[in-house]
Coordinates of C-alpha atoms in Angstrom, one line a residue:
M26 CA -46.8 -17.9 -33.1
K27 CA -44.4 -18.1 -30.2
P28 CA -42.2 -21.2 -30.0
Y29 CA -43.6 -23.9 -27.7
I30 CA -41.5 -25.3 -24.8
Y31 CA -42.5 -28.3 -22.7
I32 CA -40.9 -28.9 -19.3
T33 CA -41.2 -32.4 -17.9
R34 CA -41.1 -31.5 -14.2
K35 CA -42.7 -28.7 -12.3
L36 CA -40.0 -26.1 -11.6
P37 CA -40.1 -22.9 -9.5
D38 CA -42.1 -20.2 -11.3
A39 CA -39.5 -17.6 -10.7
L40 CA -36.9 -19.6 -12.6
V41 CA -39.2 -20.3 -15.5
K42 CA -40.4 -16.7 -15.8
P43 CA -37.6 -15.7 -18.3
L44 CA -38.9 -18.4 -20.7
Q45 CA -42.5 -17.5 -20.1
E46 CA -41.9 -13.9 -21.0
K47 CA -40.6 -14.8 -24.5
Y48 CA -42.2 -18.2 -25.3
D49 CA -45.3 -20.4 -24.9
V50 CA -44.3 -22.6 -21.9
K51 CA -46.1 -25.5 -20.4
M52 CA -44.9 -27.6 -17.4
W53 CA -45.9 -31.0 -16.1
K54 CA -47.9 -30.4 -12.9
H55 CA -45.7 -32.6 -10.6
D56 CA -42.1 -32.2 -9.4
D57 CA -41.9 -35.7 -8.0
I58 CA -44.0 -37.8 -10.4
P59 CA -42.6 -38.5 -13.9
V60 CA -44.6 -37.3 -16.9
P61 CA -46.5 -40.3 -18.4
R62 CA -45.0 -41.5 -21.7
D63 CA -48.2 -40.9 -23.7
I64 CA -48.4 -37.3 -22.5
L65 CA -44.7 -36.7 -23.2
I66 CA -45.0 -37.8 -26.8
E67 CA -48.1 -35.7 -27.3
E68 CA -46.4 -32.6 -25.9
V69 CA -43.2 -33.3 -28.0
K70 CA -45.3 -33.3 -31.1
K71 CA -46.1 -29.6 -30.5
A72 CA -42.8 -28.6 -29.0
D73 CA -39.9 -26.5 -30.3
A74 CA -37.9 -27.2 -27.2
L75 CA -37.9 -29.8 -24.4
L76 CA -36.5 -29.4 -20.9
S77 CA -36.1 -32.9 -19.6
V78 CA -34.6 -34.7 -16.6
L79 CA -32.5 -37.8 -16.4
A80 CA -35.4 -40.0 -15.5
D81 CA -37.1 -39.2 -18.9
S82 CA -36.4 -41.6 -21.7
I83 CA -35.8 -39.4 -24.7
D84 CA -35.5 -42.2 -27.2
E85 CA -36.1 -42.5 -31.0
A86 CA -39.9 -42.6 -30.6
V87 CA -39.9 -39.3 -28.7
L88 CA -37.4 -37.6 -31.0
T89 CA -39.2 -38.8 -34.1
A90 CA -42.5 -37.4 -32.7
G91 CA -40.9 -34.0 -32.3
K92 CA -41.4 -32.7 -35.9
N93 CA -40.6 -29.2 -34.8
L94 CA -38.2 -30.1 -32.0
K95 CA -35.0 -28.1 -32.1
V96 CA -33.4 -28.7 -28.7
V97 CA -33.6 -30.9 -25.6
A98 CA -32.0 -29.4 -22.5
N99 CA -31.3 -32.2 -20.1
L100 CA -31.2 -31.2 -16.4
A101 CA -28.1 -33.3 -15.7
V102 CA -24.5 -33.9 -16.6
G103 CA -25.3 -37.4 -17.9
Y104 CA -27.3 -37.9 -21.0
N105 CA -27.6 -41.7 -21.4
N106 CA -31.3 -41.2 -21.3
I107 CA -31.2 -39.6 -24.7
D108 CA -30.7 -41.2 -28.2
L109 CA -27.9 -38.9 -29.4
K110 CA -27.6 -40.5 -32.8
T111 CA -31.3 -40.0 -33.7
A112 CA -31.1 -36.4 -32.3
S113 CA -28.2 -35.5 -34.5
L114 CA -29.7 -37.0 -37.6
K115 CA -32.9 -35.0 -37.0
G116 CA -31.0 -31.8 -36.3
I117 CA -32.0 -31.7 -32.6
A118 CA -29.4 -30.1 -30.3
I119 CA -28.9 -31.9 -27.0
C120 CA -27.6 -29.9 -24.1
N121 CA -26.6 -30.9 -20.5
T122 CA -25.5 -29.1 -17.4
P123 CA -21.8 -29.8 -16.7
D124 CA -19.4 -27.7 -14.5
V125 CA -22.1 -26.0 -12.4
L126 CA -22.6 -29.1 -10.3
T127 CA -19.0 -30.3 -10.0
D128 CA -18.2 -29.0 -6.5
T129 CA -21.6 -29.9 -5.1
T130 CA -21.4 -33.5 -6.4
A131 CA -17.8 -33.8 -5.1
D132 CA -19.0 -32.6 -1.6
L133 CA -21.8 -35.2 -1.6
T134 CA -19.3 -37.9 -2.8
F135 CA -16.8 -37.2 -0.1
G136 CA -19.6 -36.8 2.5
L137 CA -21.0 -40.2 1.5
L138 CA -17.5 -41.8 1.8
M139 CA -17.1 -40.3 5.3
T140 CA -20.6 -41.2 6.4
T141 CA -20.2 -44.9 5.3
A142 CA -16.7 -45.2 6.8
R143 CA -17.7 -43.7 10.2
R144 CA -21.2 -45.4 10.3
I145 CA -22.8 -42.0 10.9
V146 CA -26.3 -42.9 9.7
E147 CA -26.3 -46.1 11.7
A148 CA -25.1 -44.2 14.8
A149 CA -27.7 -41.5 14.4
E150 CA -30.5 -44.1 14.2
Y151 CA -29.0 -46.0 17.1
L152 CA -29.4 -42.9 19.3
K153 CA -32.9 -42.0 18.0
E154 CA -34.1 -45.6 18.7
G155 CA -33.0 -45.3 22.3
K156 CA -30.3 -48.0 22.1
W157 CA -27.6 -45.9 23.7
Q158 CA -27.5 -47.2 27.2
S159 CA -23.8 -47.0 28.0
W160 CA -20.4 -46.1 26.6
N161 CA -17.9 -48.7 25.4
P162 CA -14.6 -48.3 23.6
F163 CA -15.7 -49.8 20.3
L164 CA -19.3 -48.6 20.2
L165 CA -20.2 -48.2 16.5
A166 CA -16.5 -48.0 15.6
G167 CA -16.0 -47.3 12.0
T168 CA -12.8 -46.8 10.0
D169 CA -10.5 -43.9 9.6
V170 CA -10.5 -41.9 6.3
H171 CA -7.3 -39.9 6.8
H172 CA -4.1 -41.3 5.6
K173 CA -5.9 -44.1 3.7
T174 CA -5.7 -44.9 0.0
L175 CA -8.5 -43.6 -2.2
G176 CA -9.1 -45.1 -5.7
I177 CA -11.1 -42.9 -8.1
V178 CA -12.6 -44.7 -11.2
G179 CA -13.4 -42.0 -13.7
M180 CA -11.2 -38.9 -13.3
G181 CA -13.4 -36.3 -14.9
R182 CA -14.1 -32.9 -13.4
I183 CA -15.9 -34.4 -10.4
G184 CA -13.2 -37.0 -9.9
E185 CA -10.5 -34.3 -9.8
T186 CA -12.6 -32.3 -7.4
V187 CA -13.0 -35.3 -5.1
A188 CA -9.3 -35.8 -5.2
K189 CA -8.7 -32.2 -4.2
R190 CA -10.9 -32.8 -1.1
A191 CA -9.0 -36.0 -0.3
T192 CA -5.7 -34.2 -0.2
G193 CA -6.9 -32.4 2.9
F194 CA -7.2 -35.8 4.6
D195 CA -3.6 -36.7 3.6
M196 CA -4.9 -39.6 1.5
D197 CA -2.9 -41.4 -1.1
I198 CA -4.9 -41.1 -4.3
L199 CA -4.9 -43.6 -7.2
Y200 CA -7.0 -43.1 -10.3
Y201 CA -8.1 -45.0 -13.3
N202 CA -9.4 -43.3 -16.4
R203 CA -9.6 -43.8 -20.2
T204 CA -6.9 -41.3 -20.6
R205 CA -4.2 -40.1 -18.2
K206 CA -4.4 -36.7 -16.6
P207 CA -0.9 -35.3 -16.4
D208 CA -2.0 -32.0 -15.1
A209 CA -4.0 -33.6 -12.3
E210 CA -1.1 -35.8 -11.5
K211 CA 1.2 -32.8 -11.1
K212 CA -1.4 -30.5 -9.3
L213 CA -2.9 -33.1 -7.0
G214 CA -0.3 -35.8 -6.7
V215 CA -2.7 -38.5 -7.9
I216 CA -1.2 -41.7 -9.4
Y217 CA -2.5 -43.4 -12.5
T218 CA -3.0 -47.1 -12.2
S219 CA -4.7 -49.9 -14.0
F220 CA -8.3 -50.7 -12.9
D221 CA -7.1 -54.1 -11.5
E222 CA -4.4 -52.5 -9.5
L223 CA -6.7 -49.8 -8.1
V224 CA -9.3 -52.1 -6.8
K225 CA -6.7 -54.3 -5.1
K226 CA -4.9 -51.4 -3.4
A227 CA -7.5 -48.9 -2.5
D228 CA -9.2 -48.6 0.9
F229 CA -12.0 -46.6 -0.7
I230 CA -13.1 -47.1 -4.3
V231 CA -15.1 -44.2 -5.6
C232 CA -16.9 -44.7 -8.9
L233 CA -17.5 -41.6 -11.0
T234 CA -17.3 -43.0 -14.5
P235 CA -19.9 -42.2 -17.1
L236 CA -22.3 -45.0 -18.2
T237 CA -21.2 -46.3 -21.5
A238 CA -21.2 -49.7 -23.3
E239 CA -17.8 -50.3 -21.8
T240 CA -18.6 -49.3 -18.2
K241 CA -21.9 -51.1 -17.9
N242 CA -21.6 -53.8 -15.2
M243 CA -18.0 -52.8 -14.7
F244 CA -18.1 -53.8 -11.1
T245 CA -18.8 -57.5 -11.0
R246 CA -18.5 -60.1 -8.2
E247 CA -15.0 -60.9 -9.5
V248 CA -14.0 -57.2 -9.1
F249 CA -15.4 -57.0 -5.6
Q250 CA -13.5 -60.2 -4.6
K251 CA -10.2 -58.5 -5.6
M252 CA -10.8 -55.6 -3.2
K253 CA -9.6 -55.6 0.4
S254 CA -12.0 -57.1 2.9
S255 CA -11.9 -53.7 4.6
A256 CA -12.6 -51.8 1.4
I257 CA -15.6 -49.4 1.1
F258 CA -17.2 -48.9 -2.3
I259 CA -18.9 -45.6 -3.2
N260 CA -21.0 -45.1 -6.3
V261 CA -22.1 -41.6 -7.3
A262 CA -22.0 -42.3 -11.1
R263 CA -24.7 -44.4 -12.5
G264 CA -26.3 -47.5 -11.1
A265 CA -25.8 -49.6 -14.2
V266 CA -22.0 -49.6 -13.8
V267 CA -22.5 -52.0 -10.9
D268 CA -23.9 -55.5 -10.9
E269 CA -26.1 -54.9 -7.8
Q270 CA -26.6 -58.6 -7.1
A271 CA -22.8 -59.0 -7.1
L272 CA -22.4 -56.1 -4.7
H273 CA -25.1 -57.4 -2.4
D274 CA -23.4 -60.9 -2.3
A275 CA -20.0 -59.4 -1.7
L276 CA -21.3 -57.4 1.2
V277 CA -23.1 -60.3 2.7
A278 CA -20.0 -62.5 2.3
G279 CA -17.8 -60.0 3.9
E280 CA -15.7 -59.6 0.8
I281 CA -15.9 -55.8 1.2
A282 CA -16.7 -53.9 4.4
G283 CA -19.4 -51.5 3.1
A284 CA -20.9 -49.4 0.4
G285 CA -22.2 -45.9 0.0
L286 CA -24.7 -45.5 -3.0
D287 CA -26.4 -42.5 -4.5
V288 CA -27.5 -44.3 -7.7
F289 CA -29.1 -47.6 -8.6
Q290 CA -29.8 -49.7 -11.7
V291 CA -33.5 -48.9 -11.6
E292 CA -34.7 -45.6 -10.0
P293 CA -36.5 -44.9 -7.8
I294 CA -35.9 -48.1 -5.7
T295 CA -38.4 -49.5 -3.2
V296 CA -38.0 -50.2 0.5
D297 CA -37.7 -53.9 -0.2
H298 CA -34.5 -53.5 -2.3
P299 CA -32.0 -56.1 -1.0
L300 CA -29.2 -53.5 -0.5
L301 CA -31.4 -51.4 1.8
K302 CA -31.6 -54.3 4.2
L303 CA -27.9 -54.4 4.8
P304 CA -26.6 -52.4 7.8
N305 CA -23.2 -51.7 6.1
V306 CA -24.9 -49.8 3.2
V307 CA -25.7 -46.1 3.2
A308 CA -28.2 -45.4 0.4
L309 CA -29.3 -42.0 -0.9
P310 CA -32.0 -41.1 -3.5
H311 CA -29.7 -39.8 -6.3
I312 CA -29.0 -36.4 -4.7
G313 CA -25.4 -35.9 -5.9
S314 CA -26.1 -32.4 -7.2
S315 CA -29.0 -31.5 -5.0
S316 CA -28.2 -28.3 -3.3
T317 CA -30.5 -25.3 -3.8
E318 CA -27.8 -23.2 -5.3
T319 CA -26.7 -25.9 -7.8
R320 CA -30.1 -27.0 -8.9
T321 CA -31.0 -23.4 -9.5
S322 CA -27.8 -23.0 -11.6
M323 CA -28.6 -26.1 -13.6
I324 CA -32.1 -24.9 -14.4
E325 CA -30.8 -21.5 -15.4
L326 CA -28.3 -23.2 -17.7
C327 CA -31.0 -25.3 -19.4
I328 CA -33.1 -22.1 -19.9
E329 CA -30.0 -20.3 -21.4
N330 CA -29.4 -23.2 -23.8
I331 CA -33.0 -23.3 -24.9
S332 CA -33.1 -19.6 -25.5
S333 CA -29.8 -19.7 -27.5
I334 CA -31.1 -22.4 -29.9
L335 CA -34.4 -20.8 -30.4
E336 CA -32.7 -17.5 -31.2
G337 CA -30.3 -19.1 -33.7
K338 CA -27.2 -18.9 -31.4
E339 CA -24.7 -21.6 -30.3
P340 CA -25.8 -23.2 -27.0
K341 CA -23.4 -23.0 -24.0
T342 CA -23.1 -26.7 -23.4
L343 CA -23.8 -28.8 -26.5
V344 CA -23.5 -32.5 -26.2
N345 CA -23.9 -33.8 -29.7
K346 CA -21.0 -31.9 -31.4
D347 CA -22.1 -33.3 -34.8
W348 CA -25.4 -31.6 -34.5
R349 CA -26.5 -29.5 -37.4
P350 CA -29.8 -27.6 -37.4
L351 CA -32.2 -28.6 -40.0
V352 CA -35.0 -26.7 -41.6
K353 CA -38.2 -28.1 -40.0
G354 CA -41.4 -28.6 -41.9

């Protein structure tokens, strides 16, 4: 009997074909509607491999149901949706998709920064709504990006790549990270600071930190109040690193000038979300890595990892390094 693979979103048939040629593959029928919890658990009971997305909760109940489950390939860099401890104990390999989305996410991050600073979305809607009746010197005037100070919170691969883009705008670049990055400091001219110093000095604060117990609600009202009143906050990390009510209140009070957000505490958000009602917020539906080329590469990497595990080989991007395959049964 062929190993059984369940995919939690509908993916392009051409990309899934390599798996279908070797294994028994079933996909959820929608690409924009999450697979219901009860169906996910029923499918996991039969599965040798699972290809999941960040919106799927792969918790203890799911992993325990997977009696034959050998690998979960998560279509994302992040994996806070997966219970790593349980996976390791049960001999289930957890894989993610780093590296292939670094440049694409950095592009989106810097684009979101520029869009928020120069009020591009607001200006485009202003024109479409027929409001442009005359020209005046400060019509929809934003703020310059060049020669300003950028503060990066979380200097991983994406953070370094955002810094590289910022050098082309002659920005001074500060960063805060769990560990210093001497190579990045030498190569990019970035300066390591404390978190407190960064939020006080930066004109643009870009959050790219992973979501951990330490970073959850890292950006509080107190933190926003330490920022310049002209500062713009950009979050392309995880929504839960920010106290959204605190961000909303800081924006309304004029304690910071604006925010560009690609992530939220609960996703997807609805049109009545308080932050969407603010004109100085640019909000996106978690599309950091969403280019055709990159999403294709991410899917291909998931497929490669699944095939490797099922063939008894080391996967390319293993997350739980303490994973040890168990004999199922």
